[in-house]
Amino acid sequence: MTASIPRTLTRGFDASPRPAPPARIAHFGLGSFHRAHQAWFTAHSSDAAQWGICAFTGRSRGIAATLQHQDGLYTLVERSASGDRFELMTNLVEIHDGADARAVIDVLSRPDIVIITTTVTEAGYRMDLEGGLLDGDEELDRDISALRAATLAEHLGAPAIATVPGRLLLGLEARRRSLGGPLSIVPCDNLPRNGWVLERGLHQLAQLVSPSLDAWIDQNVFFASSSVDRITPRTTSDDLDTVTRATGWIDAAPVVTEPFASWVIAGEFPEGRPQWESAGALFVEDVGPYERRKLWLLNGAHSLLAVLGLAAGHRTVAEAISDSRCREWVLAFWSSARHHLSVELELDAYCHQLLERFANARISYELEQIATDGVMKLRTRVAPVIVAELRAGRDCPAGAVVLSTWVRHVRVGGVLSDAEAPAVISILTTSATPVADLVELVDPHLREYPDFVQRVAQLVDELGTTAISATLPRLPRP
Ligand code: CS2
């Protein structure tokens, strides 16, 4: 008897019928998180057969060719502390390079496409937390000029557009011209008030590009806000082998994720949407309380572990949370955050579950991955807790420790991959008061609390330039 040779995934790779659902959702930012989260919720909705996804790549463009080769099919590996579950995902029906302007125009012109989702990282929106477009963003400025020219022309052509807001605007102009009708946009990044921010930012951009497009967006585009959650590490080559061994097929692009998944959404979908609630999504009037709980407790702890854990020589979240020093600081940060979170949201159970999720050592979630874009992440996940505590007349020791360790890191260890690295470098090379300026870069509100800034500066001095694993501060004992 000969063992059967594993075959590469395609819709017809074995005898099972795998019809592609009709394309009705466009997604920007085809990374692992999208495939573990929004695609999973859509695939598990009761009307999944009606909702196919056309996805555009973001920063990792190579994935387009790989997934096209597999007809959009991929394996989702749900990795719990005790084992793996394998699911074949079939609802990605078109994959495009995000830089392909003709594809953006074509997809968004189709009236059947009624929802856009985005996972483009917090920095990818090129907006501040009030939805203001970033000053001096050269790529965005080039996109504005290209979009102005394109919207004035009789045919849109295929302008080279580099930024996500620029691509969204190009697609919306195409839709306006094609009379494609209204649609809803659901941002799915860890940005506070993400729908509101994107709405304001896109309107500003549209005003600079074409006032009539801006008016059309006002009438036809519905912005939802959403809080997303599923810890999804980078796929490794071992994961590819694991999939083949367990399933008998070859998948060049599987996604590994934890069993937990949550999606809280507020918004209008006048042209319909998948029954995401049948897959466990929660529809609410106001995402705010859920968003703060998730951003501060999960993401705040993640960023804290990234800063302190890397300093202590750890590689993954599971390693860092098992270090009692890191764990104590997480608990201290949570105590501060919980003063400002709704008690109705079962915070004890939520934190307990988080500790279990973080401790799942079979999920190898790299601290370096979380440390990316640290300035924006500290601003949205950690600084609001510090500011809220200081405003309430309380201290936030965990906040001071994480900021000082981060400052020490960028001064001594170099800036990690960060969209705001130019601002950090400028402070480091020109400022007479670098600690205060770095703290202020993270959150200008902290300027109002000189004693706190002074304490961060003092901690930075104490940390010095020695290897931190030896000096990572301990939580003071009462
Ligand atoms: C993480 C998040 O990398 C990071 O910044 O904190 O990606 C986190 O894993 C997800 O938000 C979990 O839902």
Tab-separated table of C-alpha atoms and ligand atoms in Angstrom:
chain	number	residue	atom	x	y	z
A	1	MET	CA	0.000	0.000	0.000
A	2	THR	CA	1.377	3.452	-0.847
A	3	ALA	CA	0.767	6.410	1.426
A	4	SER	CA	-1.217	9.143	-0.322
A	5	ILE	CA	0.885	12.142	-1.315
A	6	PRO	CA	-0.294	15.387	0.329
A	7	ARG	CA	-1.903	17.751	-2.156
A	8	THR	CA	-1.817	21.559	-2.157
A	9	LEU	CA	-5.082	23.189	-1.168
A	10	THR	CA	-7.377	24.437	-3.918
A	11	ARG	CA	-11.155	24.428	-4.113
A	12	GLY	CA	-11.094	21.172	-6.004
A	13	PHE	CA	-8.191	19.440	-4.235
A	14	ASP	CA	-10.386	16.535	-3.141
A	15	ALA	CA	-13.878	15.304	-3.901
A	16	SER	CA	-15.688	17.666	-1.460
A	17	PRO	CA	-17.594	20.528	-3.085
A	18	ARG	CA	-16.407	23.896	-1.778
A	19	PRO	CA	-18.431	26.547	-3.564
A	20	ALA	CA	-17.169	30.108	-3.212
A	21	PRO	CA	-19.776	32.339	-1.559
A	22	PRO	CA	-20.658	35.509	-3.503
A	23	ALA	CA	-18.266	38.381	-2.790
A	24	ARG	CA	-20.002	40.944	-0.578
A	25	ILE	CA	-17.305	42.116	1.832
A	26	ALA	CA	-14.117	43.954	0.898
A	27	HIS	CA	-11.296	43.721	3.404
A	28	PHE	CA	-8.165	45.889	3.591
A	29	GLY	CA	-5.166	44.390	5.408
A	30	LEU	CA	-5.036	40.680	4.668
A	31	GLY	CA	-2.957	39.426	7.580
A	32	SER	CA	-3.287	36.511	9.960
A	33	PHE	CA	-5.523	38.452	12.316
A	34	HIS	CA	-8.178	39.052	9.670
A	35	ARG	CA	-8.155	35.398	8.715
A	36	ALA	CA	-8.487	34.304	12.369
A	37	HIS	CA	-11.083	36.887	13.285
A	38	GLN	CA	-13.466	38.597	10.841
A	39	ALA	CA	-13.171	35.762	8.316
A	40	TRP	CA	-13.845	33.240	11.094
A	41	PHE	CA	-16.896	35.152	12.409
A	42	THR	CA	-18.215	35.400	8.854
A	43	ALA	CA	-17.602	31.716	8.149
A	44	HIS	CA	-19.409	30.773	11.358
A	45	SER	CA	-22.447	32.986	10.744
A	46	SER	CA	-25.708	31.235	9.995
A	47	ASP	CA	-25.802	32.863	6.528
A	48	ALA	CA	-22.124	32.281	5.724
A	49	ALA	CA	-22.996	30.904	2.280
A	50	GLN	CA	-24.067	34.422	1.248
A	51	TRP	CA	-20.933	36.280	2.300
A	52	GLY	CA	-17.622	35.903	0.505
A	53	ILE	CA	-14.653	38.183	1.205
A	54	CYS	CA	-12.453	40.025	-1.334
A	55	ALA	CA	-9.269	40.832	0.522
A	56	PHE	CA	-6.522	43.331	-0.232
A	57	THR	CA	-3.061	42.838	1.197
A	58	GLY	CA	-1.513	45.445	3.433
A	59	ARG	CA	2.161	45.448	4.312
A	60	SER	CA	2.726	41.743	3.583
A	61	ARG	CA	2.102	41.671	-0.140
A	62	GLY	CA	3.596	38.213	-0.692
A	63	ILE	CA	0.586	36.519	0.881
A	64	ALA	CA	-1.553	37.494	-2.143
A	65	ALA	CA	0.241	35.128	-4.532
A	66	THR	CA	0.322	32.305	-1.975
A	67	LEU	CA	-3.387	32.487	-1.250
A	68	GLN	CA	-4.341	33.001	-4.899
A	69	HIS	CA	-2.507	29.779	-5.627
A	70	GLN	CA	-4.724	28.053	-3.036
A	71	ASP	CA	-7.981	29.642	-4.345
A	72	GLY	CA	-8.166	31.575	-1.060
A	73	LEU	CA	-8.328	28.394	1.049
A	74	TYR	CA	-6.325	28.122	4.249
A	75	THR	CA	-6.266	26.183	7.491
A	76	LEU	CA	-7.159	27.814	10.774
A	77	VAL	CA	-5.410	26.095	13.657
A	78	GLU	CA	-7.131	26.749	16.981
A	79	ARG	CA	-4.387	26.142	19.517
A	80	SER	CA	-5.457	25.604	23.098
A	81	ALA	CA	-3.202	24.729	26.009
A	82	SER	CA	-4.052	21.064	25.442
A	83	GLY	CA	-4.182	20.573	21.684
A	84	ASP	CA	-4.909	21.806	18.141
A	85	ARG	CA	-8.125	21.889	16.111
A	86	PHE	CA	-7.915	22.276	12.344
A	87	GLU	CA	-10.540	23.992	10.228
A	88	LEU	CA	-10.498	24.533	6.493
A	89	MET	CA	-11.572	28.099	5.719
A	90	THR	CA	-13.229	28.699	2.358
A	91	ASN	CA	-14.790	32.155	2.467
A	92	LEU	CA	-11.904	34.223	1.073
A	93	VAL	CA	-12.988	34.405	-2.530
A	94	GLU	CA	-10.683	37.010	-4.077
A	95	ILE	CA	-7.222	38.133	-3.078
A	96	HIS	CA	-5.609	41.269	-4.453
A	97	ASP	CA	-2.435	43.210	-3.907
A	98	GLY	CA	-3.472	46.321	-1.953
A	99	ALA	CA	-1.377	48.442	-4.312
A	100	ASP	CA	-3.471	47.293	-7.290
A	101	ALA	CA	-5.582	50.417	-7.863
A	102	ARG	CA	-7.571	48.812	-10.683
A	103	ALA	CA	-8.657	46.027	-8.332
A	104	VAL	CA	-9.651	48.526	-5.616
A	105	ILE	CA	-11.717	50.420	-8.192
A	106	ASP	CA	-13.275	47.265	-9.606
A	107	VAL	CA	-14.203	45.690	-6.268
A	108	LEU	CA	-15.706	48.793	-4.665
A	109	SER	CA	-17.658	49.666	-7.822
A	110	ARG	CA	-19.699	46.486	-7.469
A	111	PRO	CA	-23.095	47.074	-5.812
A	112	ASP	CA	-22.914	43.583	-4.244
A	113	ILE	CA	-20.029	44.705	-2.053
A	114	VAL	CA	-21.790	46.355	0.889
A	115	ILE	CA	-19.254	46.140	3.725
A	116	ILE	CA	-15.614	47.150	4.062
A	117	THR	CA	-13.575	45.862	6.996
A	118	THR	CA	-10.029	46.954	7.813
A	119	THR	CA	-7.099	45.567	9.825
A	120	VAL	CA	-4.237	47.837	8.905
A	121	THR	CA	-2.593	48.423	12.338
A	122	GLU	CA	-3.221	51.503	14.422
A	123	ALA	CA	-0.511	53.422	12.575
A	124	GLY	CA	-1.941	52.438	9.175
A	125	TYR	CA	-4.802	54.940	9.413
A	126	ARG	CA	-2.312	57.872	9.338
A	127	MET	CA	-4.565	59.722	11.773
A	128	ASP	CA	-4.241	60.975	15.314
A	129	LEU	CA	-6.655	59.862	18.013
A	130	GLU	CA	-9.044	62.701	17.126
A	131	GLY	CA	-9.184	61.641	13.483
A	132	GLY	CA	-6.845	64.449	12.370
A	133	LEU	CA	-4.631	63.580	9.392
A	134	LEU	CA	-0.982	63.373	10.374
A	135	ASP	CA	1.011	66.498	9.547
A	136	GLY	CA	4.012	66.093	7.298
A	137	ASP	CA	3.099	62.568	6.141
A	138	GLU	CA	4.766	62.610	2.747
A	139	GLU	CA	3.047	59.486	1.454
A	140	LEU	CA	-0.331	60.867	2.387
A	141	ASP	CA	0.503	64.197	0.729
A	142	ARG	CA	1.490	62.379	-2.466
A	143	ASP	CA	-1.760	60.376	-2.315
A	144	ILE	CA	-3.782	63.570	-1.939
A	145	SER	CA	-2.218	65.027	-5.107
A	146	ALA	CA	-2.745	61.774	-7.027
A	147	LEU	CA	-6.347	61.481	-5.843
A	148	ARG	CA	-7.072	65.105	-6.740
A	149	ALA	CA	-5.862	64.518	-10.277
A	150	ALA	CA	-7.757	61.219	-10.525
A	151	THR	CA	-11.073	62.602	-9.265
A	152	LEU	CA	-10.886	65.469	-11.759
A	153	ALA	CA	-10.237	63.139	-14.693
A	154	GLU	CA	-12.994	61.605	-16.782
A	155	HIS	CA	-11.637	58.106	-16.125
A	156	LEU	CA	-10.194	57.245	-12.758
A	157	GLY	CA	-7.308	55.358	-14.344
A	158	ALA	CA	-5.024	53.478	-11.957
A	159	PRO	CA	-3.289	56.035	-9.769
A	160	ALA	CA	-0.498	54.775	-7.507
A	161	ILE	CA	-1.902	55.193	-3.993
A	162	ALA	CA	0.267	54.124	-1.057
A	163	THR	CA	-1.812	54.720	2.075
A	164	VAL	CA	-4.887	52.906	3.343
A	165	PRO	CA	-7.045	56.042	3.720
A	166	GLY	CA	-5.986	56.972	0.184
A	167	ARG	CA	-6.989	53.546	-1.139
A	168	LEU	CA	-10.310	53.712	0.673
A	169	LEU	CA	-11.000	57.104	-0.833
A	170	LEU	CA	-10.095	55.893	-4.316
A	171	GLY	CA	-12.507	52.989	-3.897
A	172	LEU	CA	-15.265	55.257	-2.623
A	173	GLU	CA	-14.825	57.613	-5.581
A	174	ALA	CA	-15.130	54.587	-7.884
A	175	ARG	CA	-18.298	53.565	-6.091
A	176	ARG	CA	-19.773	57.039	-6.358
A	177	ARG	CA	-19.110	57.036	-10.109
A	178	SER	CA	-20.534	53.551	-10.599
A	179	LEU	CA	-23.684	54.377	-8.588
A	180	GLY	CA	-22.837	51.347	-6.464
A	181	GLY	CA	-24.914	52.608	-3.526
A	182	PRO	CA	-24.318	52.874	0.219
A	183	LEU	CA	-21.987	50.693	2.256
A	184	SER	CA	-20.719	50.306	5.811
A	185	ILE	CA	-17.102	50.462	6.954
A	186	VAL	CA	-16.023	48.494	10.039
A	187	PRO	CA	-12.487	49.248	11.242
A	188	CYS	CA	-11.067	46.331	13.239
A	189	ASP	CA	-7.887	47.726	14.782
A	190	ASN	CA	-7.111	48.500	18.410
A	191	LEU	CA	-7.669	52.204	17.967
A	192	PRO	CA	-9.969	53.875	20.508
A	193	ARG	CA	-13.260	54.998	18.884
A	194	ASN	CA	-12.029	53.484	15.622
A	195	GLY	CA	-15.182	54.164	13.566
A	196	TRP	CA	-15.405	57.767	14.685
A	197	VAL	CA	-11.686	58.366	14.044
A	198	LEU	CA	-11.868	56.843	10.570
A	199	GLU	CA	-15.000	58.809	9.717
A	200	ARG	CA	-13.419	62.111	10.701
A	201	GLY	CA	-10.131	61.328	8.991
A	202	LEU	CA	-11.724	60.198	5.734
A	203	HIS	CA	-13.925	63.294	5.633
A	204	GLN	CA	-10.885	65.504	6.101
A	205	LEU	CA	-9.081	63.682	3.346
A	206	ALA	CA	-12.104	63.879	1.054
A	207	GLN	CA	-12.414	67.610	1.669
A	208	LEU	CA	-8.832	68.038	0.501
A	209	VAL	CA	-9.407	65.838	-2.537
A	210	SER	CA	-12.941	66.508	-3.769
A	211	PRO	CA	-15.760	68.271	-1.896
A	212	SER	CA	-18.376	66.411	-3.955
A	213	LEU	CA	-16.874	63.064	-2.931
A	214	ASP	CA	-16.969	64.276	0.654
A	215	ALA	CA	-20.690	65.055	0.317
A	216	TRP	CA	-21.297	61.626	-1.214
A	217	ILE	CA	-19.519	59.907	1.679
A	218	ASP	CA	-21.668	61.859	4.086
A	219	GLN	CA	-24.811	60.441	2.499
A	220	ASN	CA	-23.689	56.933	1.615
A	221	VAL	CA	-21.028	55.629	3.968
A	222	PHE	CA	-21.907	54.303	7.424
A	223	PHE	CA	-19.048	54.019	9.883
A	224	ALA	CA	-19.305	51.296	12.523
A	225	SER	CA	-16.979	51.016	15.530
A	226	SER	CA	-15.719	47.686	16.714
A	227	SER	CA	-13.593	46.076	19.404
A	228	VAL	CA	-11.849	42.932	18.192
A	229	ASP	CA	-10.077	40.231	20.146
A	230	ARG	CA	-8.226	37.043	19.290
A	231	ILE	CA	-4.574	36.452	20.061
A	232	THR	CA	-2.980	35.405	16.783
A	233	PRO	CA	0.778	34.889	16.613
A	234	ARG	CA	2.859	34.858	13.439
A	235	THR	CA	2.774	31.560	11.558
A	236	THR	CA	6.036	29.605	11.668
A	237	SER	CA	7.431	26.920	9.351
A	238	ASP	CA	6.720	24.350	12.088
A	239	ASP	CA	3.038	25.278	11.824
A	240	LEU	CA	3.077	24.391	8.125
A	241	ASP	CA	4.425	20.930	8.938
A	242	THR	CA	1.918	20.469	11.759
A	243	VAL	CA	-0.949	21.185	9.370
A	244	THR	CA	0.266	18.723	6.748
A	245	ARG	CA	0.823	16.006	9.335
A	246	ALA	CA	-2.645	16.471	10.848
A	247	THR	CA	-4.715	17.085	7.721
A	248	GLY	CA	-2.844	15.469	4.872
A	249	TRP	CA	-2.889	18.624	2.738
A	250	ILE	CA	-0.165	21.174	2.031
A	251	ASP	CA	-1.015	24.683	3.120
A	252	ALA	CA	1.578	27.415	2.558
A	253	ALA	CA	-0.434	29.949	4.569
A	254	PRO	CA	-2.140	28.490	7.633
A	255	VAL	CA	-3.067	30.704	10.577
A	256	VAL	CA	-2.623	29.723	14.215
A	257	THR	CA	-4.876	31.316	16.793
A	258	GLU	CA	-6.229	30.806	20.285
A	259	PRO	CA	-9.710	29.295	20.854
A	260	PHE	CA	-11.052	32.552	22.348
A	261	ALA	CA	-12.648	35.093	19.972
A	262	SER	CA	-14.675	38.235	20.594
A	263	TRP	CA	-16.109	40.996	18.416
A	264	VAL	CA	-18.195	43.879	19.739
A	265	ILE	CA	-19.770	46.110	17.094
A	266	ALA	CA	-21.878	49.287	17.035
A	267	GLY	CA	-23.113	50.659	13.745
A	268	GLU	CA	-25.602	50.594	10.909
A	269	PHE	CA	-25.639	48.208	7.976
A	270	PRO	CA	-28.388	49.497	5.690
A	271	GLU	CA	-27.426	47.099	2.896
A	272	GLY	CA	-27.289	44.053	5.170
A	273	ARG	CA	-24.553	42.132	6.910
A	274	PRO	CA	-23.722	38.554	7.896
A	275	GLN	CA	-25.494	37.278	10.990
A	276	TRP	CA	-22.265	37.742	12.918
A	277	GLU	CA	-24.171	37.491	16.213
A	278	SER	CA	-24.931	33.853	15.391
A	279	ALA	CA	-21.165	33.289	15.556
A	280	GLY	CA	-20.910	35.065	18.909
A	281	ALA	CA	-20.416	38.731	17.951
A	282	LEU	CA	-22.082	41.254	20.223
A	283	PHE	CA	-24.023	44.200	18.784
A	284	VAL	CA	-24.247	47.160	21.173
A	285	GLU	CA	-25.192	50.845	21.150
A	286	ASP	CA	-21.805	51.941	22.422
A	287	VAL	CA	-18.579	49.996	22.010
A	288	GLY	CA	-16.734	52.335	24.439
A	289	PRO	CA	-16.903	50.318	27.693
A	290	TYR	CA	-15.952	47.057	25.944
A	291	GLU	CA	-13.232	48.742	23.956
A	292	ARG	CA	-11.624	50.286	27.057
A	293	ARG	CA	-11.801	46.980	28.921
A	294	LYS	CA	-10.053	45.182	26.083
A	295	LEU	CA	-7.546	47.919	25.220
A	296	TRP	CA	-6.449	48.606	28.769
A	297	LEU	CA	-6.599	45.133	30.299
A	298	LEU	CA	-5.522	42.904	27.407
A	299	ASN	CA	-3.543	45.218	25.154
A	300	GLY	CA	-2.261	47.343	28.052
A	301	ALA	CA	-0.915	44.214	29.730
A	302	HIS	CA	0.513	43.012	26.419
A	303	SER	CA	2.424	46.263	25.929
A	304	LEU	CA	3.563	46.224	29.535
A	305	LEU	CA	4.806	42.650	29.115
A	306	ALA	CA	6.513	43.589	25.846
A	307	VAL	CA	8.474	46.388	27.496
A	308	LEU	CA	9.254	44.717	30.829
A	309	GLY	CA	9.454	41.183	29.447
A	310	LEU	CA	11.966	42.059	26.715
A	311	ALA	CA	13.991	44.001	29.270
A	312	ALA	CA	14.006	40.914	31.482
A	313	GLY	CA	15.222	38.736	28.606
A	314	HIS	CA	11.959	36.966	27.740
A	315	ARG	CA	10.820	36.168	24.208
A	316	THR	CA	7.112	35.414	24.460
A	317	VAL	CA	4.049	36.539	26.395
A	318	ALA	CA	3.776	33.135	28.072
A	319	GLU	CA	7.374	33.369	29.302
A	320	ALA	CA	6.947	36.922	30.560
A	321	ILE	CA	3.698	36.275	32.432
A	322	SER	CA	5.298	33.358	34.234
A	323	ASP	CA	7.991	35.720	35.597
A	324	SER	CA	6.586	36.879	38.959
A	325	ARG	CA	8.093	40.372	38.538
A	326	CYS	CA	6.277	40.947	35.227
A	327	ARG	CA	3.092	39.352	36.486
A	328	GLU	CA	2.999	41.583	39.577
A	329	TRP	CA	3.306	44.682	37.412
A	330	VAL	CA	0.479	43.452	35.188
A	331	LEU	CA	-1.729	42.947	38.246
A	332	ALA	CA	-0.787	46.394	39.546
A	333	PHE	CA	-1.612	47.956	36.177
A	334	TRP	CA	-4.956	46.172	36.122
A	335	SER	CA	-5.797	47.474	39.617
A	336	SER	CA	-5.222	51.015	38.370
A	337	ALA	CA	-7.181	50.448	35.141
A	338	ARG	CA	-10.132	48.857	36.898
A	339	HIS	CA	-10.877	52.083	38.799
A	340	HIS	CA	-12.017	53.469	35.444
A	341	LEU	CA	-13.837	50.504	33.910
A	342	SER	CA	-17.464	49.547	34.173
A	343	VAL	CA	-17.971	47.062	37.016
A	344	GLU	CA	-20.828	45.550	35.052
A	345	LEU	CA	-18.319	44.016	32.670
A	346	GLU	CA	-17.331	41.174	35.035
A	347	LEU	CA	-13.788	42.360	35.438
A	348	ASP	CA	-12.668	39.616	37.847
A	349	ALA	CA	-13.647	36.878	35.415
A	350	TYR	CA	-12.200	38.848	32.491
A	351	CYS	CA	-8.789	39.279	34.182
A	352	HIS	CA	-8.741	35.687	35.316
A	353	GLN	CA	-9.388	34.524	31.776
A	354	LEU	CA	-6.680	36.876	30.462
A	355	LEU	CA	-4.095	35.316	32.745
A	356	GLU	CA	-5.019	31.905	31.352
A	357	ARG	CA	-4.887	33.161	27.772
A	358	PHE	CA	-1.472	34.780	28.309
A	359	ALA	CA	-0.144	31.630	29.977
A	360	ASN	CA	-1.005	29.381	27.001
A	361	ALA	CA	2.584	28.423	26.202
A	362	ARG	CA	1.521	26.587	23.037
A	363	ILE	CA	0.780	30.025	21.556
A	364	SER	CA	4.186	31.498	20.884
A	365	TYR	CA	3.306	35.190	20.867
A	366	GLU	CA	6.497	37.161	20.434
A	367	LEU	CA	7.036	40.210	22.609
A	368	GLU	CA	8.942	41.824	19.723
A	369	GLN	CA	5.754	41.696	17.649
A	370	ILE	CA	3.816	43.548	20.351
A	371	ALA	CA	6.651	46.044	20.837
A	372	THR	CA	6.210	47.270	17.237
A	373	ASP	CA	4.766	50.816	17.035
A	374	GLY	CA	5.329	51.194	20.780
A	375	VAL	CA	4.636	54.929	20.914
A	376	MET	CA	1.101	54.610	19.558
A	377	LYS	CA	0.420	51.500	21.631
A	378	LEU	CA	1.589	53.077	24.897
A	379	ARG	CA	-0.502	56.136	24.002
A	380	THR	CA	-3.727	54.179	23.519
A	381	ARG	CA	-3.340	51.352	26.051
A	382	VAL	CA	-1.228	52.566	28.973
A	383	ALA	CA	-1.233	56.376	29.054
A	384	PRO	CA	-5.048	56.741	29.416
A	385	VAL	CA	-4.892	54.695	32.620
A	386	ILE	CA	-1.999	56.775	33.996
A	387	VAL	CA	-3.800	60.028	33.166
A	388	ALA	CA	-7.091	58.818	34.652
A	389	GLU	CA	-5.333	57.787	37.875
A	390	LEU	CA	-3.385	61.041	38.175
A	391	ARG	CA	-6.562	63.022	37.534
A	392	ALA	CA	-8.244	61.078	40.324
A	393	GLY	CA	-5.369	62.052	42.648
A	394	ARG	CA	-3.851	58.557	42.658
A	395	ASP	CA	-0.491	57.293	41.579
A	396	CYS	CA	0.081	54.712	38.816
A	397	PRO	CA	3.310	52.900	39.738
A	398	ALA	CA	3.014	50.335	36.941
A	399	GLY	CA	2.601	53.161	34.429
A	400	ALA	CA	5.763	54.870	35.701
A	401	VAL	CA	7.746	51.629	35.513
A	402	VAL	CA	6.640	50.758	31.995
A	403	LEU	CA	7.314	54.271	30.666
A	404	SER	CA	10.735	54.467	32.300
A	405	THR	CA	11.728	51.028	31.019
A	406	TRP	CA	10.567	51.990	27.531
A	407	VAL	CA	12.479	55.304	27.662
A	408	ARG	CA	15.548	53.470	28.856
A	409	HIS	CA	15.144	50.999	26.027
A	410	VAL	CA	14.909	53.590	23.269
A	411	ARG	CA	17.866	55.483	24.734
A	412	VAL	CA	20.127	52.509	25.216
A	413	GLY	CA	18.774	49.694	23.131
A	414	GLY	CA	17.701	51.665	20.095
A	415	VAL	CA	14.231	52.328	18.708
A	416	LEU	CA	12.257	49.275	17.742
A	417	SER	CA	10.284	49.241	14.560
A	418	ASP	CA	7.944	52.186	15.103
A	419	ALA	CA	5.964	54.465	12.771
A	420	GLU	CA	6.890	57.288	15.156
A	421	ALA	CA	10.614	56.494	15.201
A	422	PRO	CA	11.507	59.835	13.501
A	423	ALA	CA	9.923	61.790	16.380
A	424	VAL	CA	11.689	59.591	18.954
A	425	ILE	CA	15.035	60.018	17.217
A	426	SER	CA	14.582	63.754	16.928
A	427	ILE	CA	13.974	63.980	20.703
A	428	LEU	CA	16.923	61.752	21.479
A	429	THR	CA	19.283	63.768	19.319
A	430	THR	CA	18.147	67.337	20.018
A	431	SER	CA	16.262	67.610	23.293
A	432	ALA	CA	17.752	68.915	26.503
A	433	THR	CA	14.999	67.109	28.437
A	434	PRO	CA	14.611	63.825	26.522
A	435	VAL	CA	12.740	61.885	29.198
A	436	ALA	CA	10.071	64.564	29.633
A	437	ASP	CA	9.764	64.957	25.870
A	438	LEU	CA	9.463	61.220	25.244
A	439	VAL	CA	6.775	60.953	27.922
A	440	GLU	CA	4.993	63.881	26.317
A	441	LEU	CA	5.277	62.266	22.892
A	442	VAL	CA	3.446	59.249	24.291
A	443	ASP	CA	0.729	61.469	25.749
A	444	PRO	CA	0.783	65.277	25.880
A	445	HIS	CA	-1.645	65.197	28.829
A	446	LEU	CA	1.164	63.875	31.012
A	447	ARG	CA	2.823	67.295	30.749
A	448	GLU	CA	0.263	68.464	33.324
A	449	TYR	CA	1.806	66.128	35.926
A	450	PRO	CA	5.428	67.220	36.448
A	451	ASP	CA	5.824	65.083	39.570
A	452	PHE	CA	4.950	61.960	37.582
A	453	VAL	CA	7.329	62.917	34.760
A	454	GLN	CA	10.028	63.586	37.351
A	455	ARG	CA	9.523	60.132	38.825
A	456	VAL	CA	9.827	58.517	35.407
A	457	ALA	CA	13.090	60.450	34.899
A	458	GLN	CA	14.345	59.255	38.270
A	459	LEU	CA	13.504	55.642	37.444
A	460	VAL	CA	15.288	55.982	34.113
A	461	ASP	CA	18.381	57.145	35.991
A	462	GLU	CA	18.114	54.262	38.414
A	463	LEU	CA	17.801	51.770	35.563
A	464	GLY	CA	21.009	53.222	34.121
A	465	THR	CA	22.664	51.252	31.385
A	466	THR	CA	23.062	47.922	33.127
A	467	ALA	CA	21.363	44.780	31.863
A	468	ILE	CA	17.814	45.191	33.050
A	469	SER	CA	17.119	41.566	33.760
A	470	ALA	CA	19.063	42.168	36.961
A	471	THR	CA	17.408	45.458	37.817
A	472	LEU	CA	13.784	45.163	36.707
A	473	PRO	CA	12.039	46.936	39.567
A	474	ARG	CA	9.857	44.954	41.914
A	475	LEU	CA	6.452	46.161	42.934
A	476	PRO	CA	6.926	48.027	46.218
A	477	ARG	CA	5.575	46.009	49.155
A	478	PRO	CA	3.009	47.882	51.237
B	1	CS2	C1	-1.241	42.789	20.589
B	1	CS2	C2	-2.551	42.569	19.853
B	1	CS2	O1	0.481	42.918	18.988
B	1	CS2	C3	-0.229	43.557	19.772
B	1	CS2	O2	-0.111	44.761	19.896
B	1	CS2	O3	-1.498	43.420	21.799
B	1	CS2	O4	-2.340	42.221	18.525
B	1	CS2	C4	-3.412	41.531	20.550
B	1	CS2	O5	-2.845	40.256	20.464
B	1	CS2	C5	-4.807	41.465	19.975
B	1	CS2	O6	-5.389	42.736	20.067
B	1	CS2	C6	-5.638	40.415	20.709
B	1	CS2	O7	-6.948	40.555	20.394
